[in-house]
Amino acid sequence: MTAIAVRTVQELATDTRAINLVNGWGTTFTMADLPGYLALLHSEVTEAFQATPHDETACELGDVIVRALDLCELIQPGVIGALYIEGPTLETTCFPARTNPGTSRSPWPCSICTV
């Protein structure tokens, strides 16, 4: 049986930033650039939503992941790993966009609250 190396999210983020740096992407990033980077992330989500067939959707979602990991490393390197190591408590409020007809419950149950 072949052993499979399991990579952490932090390792993937670090590798993504390293590859993008070699390609010249994000070399002059400042927080003033954040809106533009978020717009690029949004455009990848939109492309995934509009893509057909499904294999193109999967590819576009891969682009979303790459952009998100890279942006996390640009903003604060190593923070993804810290979230798992330190285990901070995140305050979350759920605002379901849609509900099942005739009910007040979301069709996508939230594991954090009882929405």
Coordinates of C-alpha atoms in Angstrom, one line a residue, residues 2 7 15 17-19 23 27 34 42-43 48 52 65 67 80 84 89 93 98 106 108-109 111:
T2 CA 1.3 3.5 -0.9
R7 CA -0.7 18.3 3.9
D15 CA 3.3 26.7 -0.9
R17 CA 2.3 32.0 -1.6
A18 CA 5.7 30.7 -2.6
I19 CA 4.6 29.7 -6.1
N23 CA 5.4 34.1 -10.7
T27 CA 5.0 41.1 -4.6
L34 CA -7.2 44.3 -0.2
H42 CA -15.3 37.3 -6.0
S43 CA -14.8 37.0 -9.7
A48 CA -17.6 29.0 -10.8
T52 CA -20.6 24.6 -17.4
I65 CA -9.2 28.2 -2.9
R67 CA -6.7 32.9 -4.3
I80 CA -4.2 29.7 9.1
Y84 CA -5.9 25.3 14.4
T89 CA -13.4 31.1 19.8
T93 CA -24.2 35.1 13.9
R98 CA -33.5 31.4 2.5
S106 CA -33.0 27.3 7.0
W108 CA -29.0 24.5 5.4
P109 CA -28.7 23.8 9.1
S111 CA -23.9 23.8 13.3

